[in-house]
């Protein structure tokens, strides 16, 4: 008992001392308040960017950094479109939210005297942009900004934490790796002794995120963060170049040289998905090409991410969807796949394509009596070429969905229609390329029944025959997938006349039978008339959003149950399916190399 009292004494003494320490008012204290957020200047230099600004500015607005600790430095550079008016409208509406706004408009001139077009980078353009970047850097220094974030006017930041994540890296110059539809990004892994781009084995593993981290690189550009608190940042310049500078007269190369001279290492981070950027266009490209190229960036964002919503402080002109000259555009979608429907409708709307949604037949929900009532019978002897299994209920529903579209085409007498499934992604310039193809077909008087827009080519030993005088078209050989295709009224009639419900097999096996290109003759003998005139776009205009093994991959046809036995589940696709894997590499001699190419096929560059 006494020992217990002894142990309690120190605690009582401490409590008494604590009260005594806080007895006088001047000795009372509270915990320190947190540090204020760093001061950041965001610099935007825009030229002919009216098509991109709503999405780009929307991304900036959503950055999780206090706007009262953020300054905006915005300049317009020789624009032919309404970039100046859009930026002025935005700045007027948001200036009260941000700490400071510096606005450098330029109404005239609208072009450079030595440029060949709006996408051509002439010497005078490089010099002017360098001067603007230097002015932004000086402005940030003058206001004692802690950081300076450069964002190109067509770079969309989709991750609201981008700024904080870059600050946490504690680097003088660091860029978030931006994604594009190709290998292109906003960094280099190699540079020649003359300051030019150099391909290296290190690039693609970083670009594909096979390696993740923050990597030392010789060049970052487009969107990057400068830490102006670092002592070495005082030596960084964009203009003028150093007197001994001998590298190309290019704003990003001049700055990379400045970093090298100041012994400042550039870094690129790919730990997260931060945002997206377009692949640069060729110098002969038009403003319309640039608008469509950026629109494709918005489509790519939606493949695996939420849409890049536009700024709420800008009025965006309404879209005017049309049917691209077709009688109807069908989009097949399962009612329970609302996510796919919403993404696909948004994707089509962005391209100004009007469509009719067709509710897909949900094969998994059909019972045996419903199947029998439709007179559906399996093709005798049919087995999946890869798994040796019979038809699945998912494949049954897929076939019936397309079959009903063909029925509607015939009932309505639709001369030419497009059919889309809901799990595809579009190639750049999709609408224009498809419309150009249909125009060429009409001009040349080529008869056709069906044209694959997206497919998986299965015959990979020999090239397919190109169509004379028609760009981007070949005679289709054995192919999988019904992602997207064009079908004529005559083609739909031929498909229905074959009475496929009484000898059912997957729809993408049925179509090659109908144009006499299926490798299994035992299947073809059940269909006596096989005269479908089938072609394929080359290169393809659509691809699947996901392949087997990709994050988010779900197959409603392969992962199902056998059509006439619900107890037998089919999950082969996840384990070993070849059907939904990417197109295997074609042998050199099997490539369709003699196809007439469209100028749009080579408009954009890839890695550089």
Coordinates of C-alpha atoms in Angstrom, one line a residue:
X1 CA 0.0 0.0 0.0
X2 CA 2.8 2.4 0.9
X3 CA 4.6 1.5 -2.3
X4 CA 1.5 2.4 -4.3
X5 CA 1.4 5.8 -2.6
X6 CA 5.1 6.4 -3.5
X7 CA 4.5 5.6 -7.1
X8 CA 1.6 8.1 -7.3
X9 CA 3.6 11.0 -5.8
X10 CA 5.7 11.8 -8.9
X11 CA 2.5 12.0 -11.0
X12 CA 0.9 14.4 -8.5
X13 CA 4.0 16.6 -8.4
X14 CA 4.1 16.7 -12.3
X15 CA 0.5 17.7 -12.4
X16 CA 1.1 20.5 -9.8
X17 CA 4.1 21.7 -11.7
X18 CA 2.2 21.7 -14.9
X19 CA -0.5 23.9 -13.4
X20 CA 2.1 26.2 -12.0
X21 CA 3.9 26.5 -15.3
X22 CA 0.6 27.8 -16.8
X23 CA -0.4 29.9 -13.9
X24 CA 0.6 33.3 -15.3
X25 CA -1.3 34.3 -18.6
X26 CA 1.9 35.3 -20.3
X27 CA 3.2 31.7 -19.8
X28 CA 0.3 30.0 -21.5
X29 CA 0.8 28.8 -25.1
X30 CA -0.9 27.0 -28.0
X31 CA 0.6 24.7 -30.7
X32 CA 2.2 26.5 -33.6
X33 CA 0.0 27.0 -36.7
X34 CA 0.9 25.1 -39.9
X35 CA 3.1 26.6 -42.6
X36 CA 1.3 28.4 -45.5
X37 CA 1.3 26.7 -48.9
X38 CA 4.2 27.6 -51.1
X39 CA 3.8 30.5 -53.6
X40 CA 3.4 29.2 -57.1
X41 CA 3.4 31.0 -60.5
X42 CA 1.7 29.1 -63.3
X43 CA 2.9 30.2 -66.8
X44 CA 0.9 29.6 -70.0
X45 CA 2.0 30.6 -73.4
X46 CA -0.8 30.0 -75.9
X47 CA -0.9 30.2 -79.7
X48 CA -3.9 29.0 -81.7
X49 CA -5.1 27.1 -78.7
X50 CA -8.8 27.9 -78.6
X51 CA -9.7 24.3 -79.2
X52 CA -7.7 23.1 -76.2
X53 CA -8.0 25.9 -73.6
X54 CA -11.4 24.8 -72.1
X55 CA -9.9 21.4 -71.1
X56 CA -6.5 22.7 -70.2
X57 CA -7.8 25.5 -68.0
X58 CA -10.3 23.1 -66.4
X59 CA -7.3 20.9 -65.4
X60 CA -5.5 23.9 -63.9
X61 CA -8.6 24.9 -61.9
X62 CA -8.8 21.5 -60.3
X63 CA -5.2 21.5 -59.0
X64 CA -5.2 21.0 -55.2
X65 CA -3.2 24.0 -54.4
X66 CA -4.6 27.2 -52.8
X67 CA -5.5 29.6 -55.5
X68 CA -4.7 32.5 -53.2
X69 CA -1.2 31.2 -53.1
X70 CA -1.1 30.9 -56.9
X71 CA -0.3 33.6 -59.5
X72 CA -1.1 33.3 -63.2
X73 CA 1.3 34.5 -65.9
X74 CA -0.4 34.2 -69.3
X75 CA 0.8 35.3 -72.8
X76 CA -0.7 34.9 -76.3
X77 CA 1.6 34.3 -79.2
X78 CA 0.7 35.2 -82.8
X79 CA -2.8 33.6 -82.9
X80 CA -5.1 33.4 -85.9
X81 CA -8.1 32.0 -83.8
X82 CA -9.9 33.4 -80.8
X83 CA -7.3 32.3 -78.2
X84 CA -6.9 35.9 -77.0
X85 CA -10.6 36.4 -76.4
X86 CA -11.0 33.0 -74.6
X87 CA -8.1 33.7 -72.3
X88 CA -9.3 37.2 -71.6
X89 CA -12.8 35.9 -70.7
X90 CA -11.3 33.3 -68.4
X91 CA -8.9 35.6 -66.6
X92 CA -11.6 38.2 -66.0
X93 CA -13.7 35.5 -64.3
X94 CA -11.0 33.9 -62.2
X95 CA -8.7 36.8 -61.3
X96 CA -10.4 37.3 -58.0
X97 CA -9.6 33.7 -57.0
X98 CA -5.9 33.9 -57.7
X99 CA -3.2 35.8 -55.9
X100 CA -2.1 37.7 -59.0
X101 CA -2.7 37.7 -62.7
X102 CA -0.2 39.0 -65.3
X103 CA -1.7 39.2 -68.8
X104 CA 0.3 39.7 -72.0
X105 CA -2.0 39.7 -75.0
X106 CA -0.9 40.1 -78.6
X107 CA -3.5 40.9 -81.2
X108 CA -1.1 41.5 -84.0
X109 CA 0.7 40.2 -85.9
X110 CA -1.0 36.9 -86.3
X111 CA 1.9 35.0 -87.9
X112 CA 5.7 35.1 -88.2
X113 CA 7.3 36.5 -91.3
X114 CA 9.5 33.5 -91.8
X115 CA 7.0 30.7 -91.0
X116 CA 5.5 28.3 -93.6
X117 CA 2.3 27.8 -91.6
X118 CA 0.9 27.9 -88.1
X119 CA 2.6 24.6 -87.2
X120 CA 6.0 25.6 -88.5
X121 CA 8.6 26.5 -85.9
X122 CA 10.7 29.2 -87.6
X123 CA 13.8 30.9 -86.0
X124 CA 11.8 34.1 -85.2
X125 CA 9.1 32.0 -83.5
X126 CA 11.7 30.1 -81.3
X127 CA 13.2 33.4 -80.3
X128 CA 9.9 35.0 -79.4
X129 CA 8.9 32.0 -77.3
X130 CA 12.2 32.0 -75.5
X131 CA 11.7 35.6 -74.6
X132 CA 8.3 34.9 -73.3
X133 CA 9.5 32.0 -71.1
X134 CA 12.3 34.2 -69.8
X135 CA 9.7 37.0 -69.0
X136 CA 7.6 34.4 -67.1
X137 CA 10.7 33.2 -65.2
X138 CA 11.7 36.8 -64.3
X139 CA 8.1 37.6 -63.2
X140 CA 8.1 34.6 -60.8
X141 CA 11.5 35.7 -59.4
X142 CA 10.3 39.3 -58.9
X143 CA 7.3 38.2 -56.9
X144 CA 9.4 35.8 -54.8
X145 CA 7.5 32.8 -56.0
X146 CA 8.8 29.5 -54.5
X147 CA 7.9 27.5 -57.7
X148 CA 7.2 28.2 -61.3
X149 CA 5.0 25.7 -63.2
X150 CA 5.1 25.9 -67.0
X151 CA 2.1 24.3 -68.8
X152 CA 1.9 24.2 -72.5
X153 CA -1.5 25.3 -73.8
X154 CA -2.4 21.8 -75.1
X155 CA -1.3 19.8 -72.1
X156 CA -4.2 18.5 -69.9
X157 CA -3.4 17.8 -66.2
X158 CA -5.9 15.2 -65.1
X159 CA -4.4 14.5 -61.7
X160 CA -5.3 17.3 -59.3
X161 CA -2.4 16.3 -57.0
X162 CA 0.2 16.8 -59.7
X163 CA 1.6 20.0 -58.3
X164 CA 2.0 18.6 -54.7
X165 CA 3.5 15.4 -56.0
X166 CA 6.1 17.3 -58.0
X167 CA 7.0 19.5 -55.0
X168 CA 7.5 16.5 -52.8
X169 CA 10.2 15.2 -55.2
X170 CA 12.4 18.2 -54.0
X171 CA 14.1 18.6 -57.4
X172 CA 15.2 21.9 -59.1
X173 CA 13.6 20.9 -62.4
X174 CA 11.1 18.1 -62.5
X175 CA 8.4 17.1 -65.0
X176 CA 5.3 14.9 -64.7
X177 CA 5.5 12.3 -67.5
X178 CA 2.5 13.0 -69.7
X179 CA 0.8 10.3 -71.7
X180 CA -0.1 10.3 -75.4
X181 CA -1.6 8.0 -77.9
X182 CA 1.9 6.9 -79.0
X183 CA 5.5 6.7 -77.6
X184 CA 5.8 10.4 -77.5
X185 CA 6.0 12.2 -74.2
X186 CA 7.5 15.3 -72.6
X187 CA 11.0 14.1 -71.9
X188 CA 14.1 12.7 -73.6
X189 CA 16.4 9.9 -72.4
X190 CA 19.2 10.6 -74.7
X191 CA 20.8 13.7 -76.4
X192 CA 23.6 13.9 -78.9
X193 CA 26.7 15.9 -78.4
X194 CA 25.1 18.5 -80.7
X195 CA 22.0 18.8 -78.6
X196 CA 19.6 16.7 -80.8
X197 CA 17.3 13.9 -79.7
X198 CA 18.9 10.5 -79.4
X199 CA 17.0 7.2 -79.1
X200 CA 18.0 5.1 -76.2
X201 CA 16.9 1.7 -74.7
X202 CA 15.9 3.5 -71.5
X203 CA 13.1 5.5 -73.0
X204 CA 10.3 3.0 -73.6
X205 CA 10.5 1.2 -70.2
X206 CA 9.9 4.6 -68.6
X207 CA 7.3 5.7 -71.1
X208 CA 5.4 2.4 -70.6
X209 CA 5.8 2.6 -66.8
X210 CA 7.6 -0.8 -66.8
X211 CA 10.0 1.2 -64.6
X212 CA 8.5 3.6 -62.2
X213 CA 10.1 6.4 -60.3
X214 CA 11.7 9.8 -60.8
X215 CA 14.5 9.5 -63.4
X216 CA 17.4 11.8 -64.3
X217 CA 17.1 12.7 -68.0
X218 CA 18.8 15.2 -70.3
X219 CA 15.5 16.9 -71.3
X220 CA 12.1 17.7 -70.1
X221 CA 9.7 20.1 -71.8
X222 CA 6.1 21.2 -72.3
X223 CA 5.0 20.8 -68.6
X224 CA 7.6 21.0 -65.8
X225 CA 8.2 22.6 -62.4
X226 CA 11.1 24.8 -61.3
X227 CA 12.0 25.1 -57.7
X228 CA 13.0 28.7 -57.4
X229 CA 14.1 28.3 -53.7
X230 CA 17.1 26.3 -54.9
X231 CA 20.3 28.3 -55.1
X232 CA 21.2 26.9 -58.5
X233 CA 17.9 28.0 -60.0
X234 CA 19.2 31.5 -60.1
X235 CA 21.6 30.5 -63.0
X236 CA 18.8 29.1 -65.2
X237 CA 17.7 31.1 -68.3
X238 CA 15.7 30.7 -71.4
X239 CA 17.0 33.8 -73.2
X240 CA 19.5 34.9 -74.3
X241 CA 21.4 31.7 -74.9
X242 CA 24.9 31.6 -73.5
X243 CA 27.5 33.3 -75.7
X244 CA 29.2 30.0 -76.3
X245 CA 25.9 28.2 -77.2
X246 CA 26.2 26.1 -80.4
X247 CA 23.3 23.8 -80.1
X248 CA 20.0 24.2 -82.1
X249 CA 18.1 27.4 -81.7
X250 CA 15.2 25.8 -79.9
X251 CA 13.6 27.0 -76.6
X252 CA 13.6 23.5 -74.9
X253 CA 17.2 22.7 -76.0
X254 CA 18.4 26.2 -75.0
X255 CA 16.9 25.6 -71.5
X256 CA 18.4 22.1 -71.3
X257 CA 21.8 23.6 -72.1
X258 CA 21.3 26.2 -69.4
X259 CA 20.5 23.5 -66.9
X260 CA 23.7 21.6 -67.9
X261 CA 25.8 24.7 -67.5
X262 CA 24.3 25.3 -64.1
X263 CA 24.9 21.7 -63.1
X264 CA 21.1 21.3 -62.6
X265 CA 19.8 17.8 -63.3
X266 CA 16.4 17.5 -65.0
X267 CA 14.1 14.7 -63.8
X268 CA 10.9 13.1 -65.1
X269 CA 8.4 11.3 -62.8
X270 CA 6.1 8.5 -63.9
X271 CA 4.9 7.2 -60.6
X272 CA 1.3 8.4 -61.3
X273 CA -0.8 9.3 -64.3
X274 CA -0.5 13.1 -64.3
X275 CA -2.0 14.1 -67.6
X276 CA -2.0 13.9 -71.4
X277 CA -0.6 15.7 -74.4
X278 CA -1.0 15.5 -78.2
X279 CA 1.6 14.0 -80.5
X280 CA 3.2 16.9 -82.4
X281 CA 2.0 17.4 -85.9
X282 CA 4.1 17.9 -89.0
X283 CA 5.0 21.5 -90.0
X284 CA 2.6 21.3 -93.0
X285 CA -0.4 20.5 -90.8
X286 CA -3.4 22.8 -90.5
X287 CA -5.2 24.3 -87.6
X288 CA -8.0 21.9 -88.3
X289 CA -5.5 19.0 -88.0
X290 CA -4.4 20.4 -84.7
X291 CA -8.0 20.7 -83.4
X292 CA -8.8 17.1 -84.3
X293 CA -5.5 15.9 -82.9
X294 CA -6.3 17.5 -79.5
X295 CA -9.8 16.2 -79.6
X296 CA -8.3 12.7 -79.9
X297 CA -6.4 13.5 -76.7
X298 CA -9.7 14.0 -75.0
X299 CA -10.9 10.6 -76.3
X300 CA -7.8 8.8 -75.1
X301 CA -8.2 10.3 -71.6
X302 CA -11.7 8.7 -71.5
X303 CA -10.4 5.2 -72.3
X304 CA -9.3 4.6 -68.7
X305 CA -10.0 7.9 -66.9
X306 CA -12.9 10.2 -66.2
X307 CA -13.5 12.9 -69.0
X308 CA -11.4 16.0 -68.9
X309 CA -14.2 18.4 -68.0
X310 CA -13.9 22.0 -69.4
X311 CA -13.4 25.1 -67.3
X312 CA -16.6 26.2 -65.7
X313 CA -15.6 29.8 -66.3
X314 CA -15.6 29.5 -70.1
X315 CA -18.6 29.2 -72.5
X316 CA -18.0 26.2 -74.8
X317 CA -19.7 26.3 -78.2
X318 CA -22.2 23.4 -78.7
X319 CA -21.4 20.4 -80.8
X320 CA -23.3 19.6 -84.0
X321 CA -23.4 15.8 -84.4
X322 CA -24.2 14.2 -87.7
X323 CA -24.1 10.7 -89.2
X324 CA -21.0 11.3 -91.4
X325 CA -23.1 10.8 -94.6
X326 CA -24.4 7.4 -93.5
X327 CA -28.1 6.5 -93.2
X328 CA -27.6 5.4 -89.7
X329 CA -24.9 4.9 -87.0
X330 CA -25.7 2.1 -84.6
X331 CA -24.0 1.7 -81.2
X332 CA -24.6 -1.7 -79.5
X333 CA -24.6 -1.7 -75.7
X334 CA -25.7 -4.0 -72.9
X335 CA -28.1 -2.2 -70.6
X336 CA -26.1 -3.3 -67.6
X337 CA -23.0 -1.7 -69.1
X338 CA -23.9 1.9 -68.3
X339 CA -20.3 2.9 -67.9
X340 CA -19.4 1.8 -71.4
X341 CA -22.5 3.5 -72.8
X342 CA -21.7 6.8 -71.2
X343 CA -18.1 6.7 -72.3
X344 CA -19.0 5.8 -75.8
X345 CA -21.8 8.4 -76.2
X346 CA -19.4 11.1 -74.8
X347 CA -16.7 9.9 -77.2
X348 CA -19.0 10.0 -80.2
X349 CA -20.3 13.4 -79.2
X350 CA -16.8 14.8 -78.9
X351 CA -16.3 13.8 -82.6
X352 CA -19.7 15.2 -83.5
X353 CA -21.1 11.8 -84.5
X354 CA -24.8 11.2 -84.0
X355 CA -25.8 7.6 -83.2
X356 CA -28.7 5.4 -82.3
X357 CA -28.1 3.2 -79.2
X358 CA -29.2 -0.4 -79.7
X359 CA -29.8 -2.4 -76.6
X360 CA -27.7 -5.5 -76.9
X361 CA -29.2 -8.9 -76.3
X362 CA -27.9 -10.1 -72.9
X363 CA -27.0 -13.7 -73.6
X364 CA -26.3 -14.5 -70.0
X365 CA -29.9 -13.6 -69.1
X366 CA -31.4 -15.9 -71.7
X367 CA -32.8 -19.3 -70.7
X368 CA -33.0 -22.4 -72.8
X369 CA -36.7 -22.0 -73.7
X370 CA -36.0 -18.5 -75.1
X371 CA -33.2 -19.9 -77.2
X372 CA -35.4 -22.6 -78.5
X373 CA -38.2 -20.2 -79.3
X374 CA -35.9 -18.2 -81.6
X375 CA -35.1 -21.4 -83.5
X376 CA -31.4 -21.2 -82.6
X377 CA -29.3 -24.3 -83.2
X378 CA -25.6 -24.8 -82.9
X379 CA -23.6 -25.2 -86.1
X380 CA -22.9 -29.0 -86.3
X381 CA -19.4 -29.8 -85.1
X382 CA -18.5 -26.2 -84.1
X383 CA -15.8 -25.8 -81.4
X384 CA -13.9 -22.7 -80.5
X385 CA -10.6 -22.9 -82.5
X386 CA -8.5 -22.1 -79.4
X387 CA -10.4 -23.8 -76.5
X388 CA -12.3 -26.5 -78.2
X389 CA -15.4 -25.4 -76.4
X390 CA -18.9 -24.8 -77.8
X391 CA -20.6 -21.4 -78.2
X392 CA -21.0 -19.3 -75.0
X393 CA -24.1 -17.4 -74.0
X394 CA -22.1 -14.2 -74.3
X395 CA -21.3 -15.1 -77.9
X396 CA -24.9 -16.0 -78.5
X397 CA -26.1 -12.6 -77.2
X398 CA -23.4 -10.8 -79.3
X399 CA -24.6 -12.5 -82.5
X400 CA -28.2 -11.7 -81.8
X401 CA -27.4 -8.1 -81.2
X402 CA -25.7 -7.7 -84.6
X403 CA -28.4 -9.8 -86.2
X404 CA -31.1 -7.4 -84.9
X405 CA -29.1 -4.5 -86.4
X406 CA -29.0 -6.2 -89.8
X407 CA -32.8 -6.8 -89.5
X408 CA -33.4 -3.1 -88.8
X409 CA -31.2 -2.1 -91.7
X410 CA -33.3 -4.2 -94.1
X411 CA -36.7 -3.2 -92.5
X412 CA -35.8 0.5 -92.9
X413 CA -34.1 0.1 -96.2
X414 CA -30.9 1.8 -95.0
X415 CA -28.4 2.0 -97.9
X416 CA -25.2 2.2 -95.8
X417 CA -24.7 2.1 -92.0
X418 CA -22.0 2.0 -89.4
X419 CA -22.1 -0.4 -86.5
X420 CA -20.1 0.2 -83.4
X421 CA -19.7 -1.9 -80.3
X422 CA -19.1 -0.1 -77.0
X423 CA -15.6 -1.2 -76.1
X424 CA -13.5 0.5 -78.7
X425 CA -11.1 3.4 -79.0
X426 CA -10.8 5.6 -82.0
X427 CA -7.7 6.4 -84.0
X428 CA -6.8 10.1 -84.7
X429 CA -8.8 11.8 -87.5
X430 CA -11.3 8.9 -87.4
X431 CA -14.3 10.8 -88.8
X432 CA -12.4 12.5 -91.6
X433 CA -10.6 9.4 -92.6
X434 CA -13.8 7.3 -92.7
X435 CA -15.7 9.9 -94.7
X436 CA -12.8 10.2 -97.2
X437 CA -12.8 6.5 -97.7
X438 CA -16.5 6.4 -98.4
X439 CA -16.0 9.2 -100.9
X440 CA -13.2 7.4 -102.7
X441 CA -15.3 4.2 -102.9
X442 CA -18.1 6.1 -104.5
X443 CA -15.8 7.9 -106.9
X444 CA -14.2 4.7 -108.1
X445 CA -17.5 2.8 -108.2
X446 CA -16.3 -0.1 -106.1
X447 CA -19.0 -2.5 -105.0
X448 CA -19.0 -3.5 -101.4
X449 CA -21.1 -5.2 -98.7
X450 CA -19.1 -4.9 -95.5
X451 CA -16.0 -2.9 -94.5
X452 CA -14.2 -3.7 -91.3
X453 CA -13.2 -0.5 -89.5
X454 CA -11.6 -2.4 -86.6
X455 CA -10.7 -6.1 -86.5
X456 CA -8.0 -8.6 -85.6
X457 CA -6.4 -10.0 -88.7
X458 CA -6.0 -13.7 -88.3
X459 CA -4.4 -14.6 -91.6
X460 CA -0.9 -13.3 -91.0
X461 CA 1.2 -15.3 -93.6
X462 CA 0.4 -13.4 -96.8
X463 CA -0.5 -9.8 -97.5
X464 CA -4.1 -8.9 -98.4
X465 CA -4.9 -7.5 -101.8
X466 CA -5.1 -3.7 -101.9
X467 CA -8.0 -2.0 -103.8
X468 CA -6.7 0.0 -106.8
X469 CA -7.2 3.7 -106.7
X470 CA -8.8 3.6 -103.3
X471 CA -6.7 4.8 -100.3
X472 CA -6.5 2.8 -97.1
X473 CA -8.5 -0.3 -98.3
X474 CA -7.7 -4.0 -98.7
X475 CA -9.8 -7.1 -99.5
X476 CA -10.4 -8.7 -96.1
X477 CA -9.0 -12.1 -95.3
X478 CA -9.9 -14.2 -92.2
X479 CA -10.5 -11.8 -89.4
X480 CA -11.8 -11.7 -85.8
X481 CA -13.8 -9.0 -83.9
X482 CA -16.9 -6.9 -84.8
X483 CA -15.7 -3.8 -83.0
X484 CA -16.9 -1.6 -85.9
X485 CA -17.8 -2.0 -89.5
X486 CA -19.7 -0.4 -92.3
X487 CA -22.5 -2.5 -93.9
X488 CA -24.6 -1.9 -96.9
X489 CA -28.3 -2.8 -97.4
X490 CA -27.3 -5.5 -99.8
X491 CA -24.7 -6.8 -97.3
X492 CA -27.3 -7.0 -94.5
X493 CA -29.7 -8.9 -96.8
X494 CA -27.0 -11.4 -97.7
X495 CA -26.2 -12.0 -94.0
X496 CA -29.9 -12.6 -93.1
X497 CA -30.5 -14.8 -96.1
X498 CA -27.8 -17.2 -94.9
X499 CA -30.2 -18.1 -92.0
X500 CA -27.4 -18.2 -89.4
X501 CA -29.6 -18.7 -86.4
X502 CA -30.3 -22.3 -87.5
X503 CA -26.5 -23.0 -87.6
X504 CA -25.1 -20.6 -85.0
X505 CA -21.5 -19.8 -84.3
X506 CA -19.8 -16.6 -83.1
X507 CA -20.5 -13.6 -85.3
X508 CA -16.8 -13.0 -86.0
X509 CA -16.5 -16.6 -87.3
X510 CA -19.7 -16.2 -89.4
X511 CA -18.6 -13.1 -91.3
X512 CA -15.4 -14.7 -92.7
X513 CA -17.5 -17.7 -93.8
X514 CA -19.8 -15.3 -95.7
X515 CA -16.9 -13.8 -97.7
X516 CA -15.4 -17.3 -98.2
X517 CA -12.2 -16.8 -96.2
X518 CA -12.7 -19.1 -93.2
X519 CA -9.9 -21.6 -92.7
X520 CA -12.3 -24.4 -91.6
X521 CA -14.0 -25.8 -94.7
X522 CA -16.3 -28.0 -92.6
X523 CA -17.9 -24.8 -91.3
X524 CA -18.2 -23.2 -94.7
X525 CA -20.0 -26.1 -96.4
X526 CA -23.1 -25.3 -94.2
X527 CA -23.4 -21.9 -96.0
X528 CA -23.7 -22.4 -99.8
X529 CA -23.8 -18.8 -100.8
X530 CA -20.6 -17.1 -99.6
X531 CA -20.4 -14.0 -101.8
X532 CA -20.2 -11.2 -99.3
X533 CA -18.0 -8.4 -100.7
X534 CA -15.8 -7.7 -97.6
X535 CA -13.0 -5.2 -97.2
X536 CA -11.0 -3.7 -94.4
X537 CA -9.6 -0.3 -93.7
X538 CA -5.8 -0.3 -93.6
X539 CA -4.5 1.0 -91.3
X540 CA -7.4 0.3 -88.9
X541 CA -9.5 3.2 -87.5
X542 CA -10.6 1.6 -84.2
X543 CA -9.0 -0.7 -81.7
X544 CA -10.3 -2.4 -78.4
X545 CA -10.1 -0.3 -75.3
X546 CA -8.6 -3.3 -73.4
X547 CA -6.9 -6.5 -74.3
X548 CA -6.7 -9.8 -72.3
X549 CA -4.6 -9.2 -69.2
X550 CA -5.0 -5.4 -69.2
X551 CA -6.3 -3.7 -66.0
X552 CA -10.0 -3.3 -66.3
X553 CA -10.4 -5.9 -69.0
X554 CA -13.9 -7.6 -69.0
X555 CA -15.3 -9.8 -71.7
X556 CA -19.0 -10.4 -72.0
X557 CA -18.6 -13.0 -74.7
X558 CA -15.7 -15.1 -73.5
X559 CA -16.3 -15.0 -69.7
X560 CA -19.8 -16.6 -69.7
X561 CA -21.5 -20.0 -69.7
X562 CA -22.0 -22.6 -72.4
X563 CA -25.0 -21.6 -74.5
X564 CA -27.1 -24.7 -73.7
X565 CA -25.7 -25.6 -70.2
X566 CA -25.6 -22.9 -67.5
X567 CA -23.6 -25.2 -65.2
X568 CA -20.5 -25.1 -67.5
X569 CA -18.8 -21.8 -67.0
X570 CA -16.3 -20.4 -69.5
X571 CA -13.5 -18.3 -68.2
X572 CA -10.9 -19.4 -70.7
X573 CA -10.4 -15.9 -72.0
X574 CA -8.8 -14.6 -68.8
X575 CA -6.5 -17.6 -68.6
X576 CA -5.3 -18.4 -72.1
X577 CA -7.4 -16.8 -74.8
X578 CA -5.7 -15.7 -78.0
X579 CA -8.8 -14.1 -79.3
X580 CA -8.7 -10.9 -77.3
X581 CA -5.0 -10.5 -77.3
X582 CA -3.4 -7.9 -79.5
X583 CA -2.8 -8.5 -83.1
X584 CA 0.3 -10.7 -83.4
X585 CA 3.3 -9.2 -85.2
X586 CA 2.9 -9.7 -89.0
X587 CA 5.7 -11.2 -91.0
X588 CA 7.4 -8.6 -93.1
X589 CA 6.1 -10.3 -96.3
X590 CA 2.6 -10.4 -94.9
X591 CA 2.3 -6.6 -94.3
X592 CA -0.2 -4.7 -96.5
X593 CA 2.6 -2.5 -97.7
X594 CA 1.3 -1.6 -101.2
X595 CA -1.9 0.1 -99.9
X596 CA -2.4 3.6 -101.1
X597 CA -1.9 5.9 -98.2
X598 CA -3.8 9.0 -97.1
X599 CA -1.9 12.2 -96.2
X600 CA -3.5 11.9 -92.8
X601 CA -1.6 8.6 -92.1
X602 CA 1.7 10.5 -91.7
X603 CA 0.5 13.8 -90.2
X604 CA 1.7 13.2 -86.7
X605 CA 5.2 12.3 -85.4
X606 CA 5.7 9.5 -82.9
X607 CA 8.5 9.5 -80.2
X608 CA 9.7 12.9 -81.3

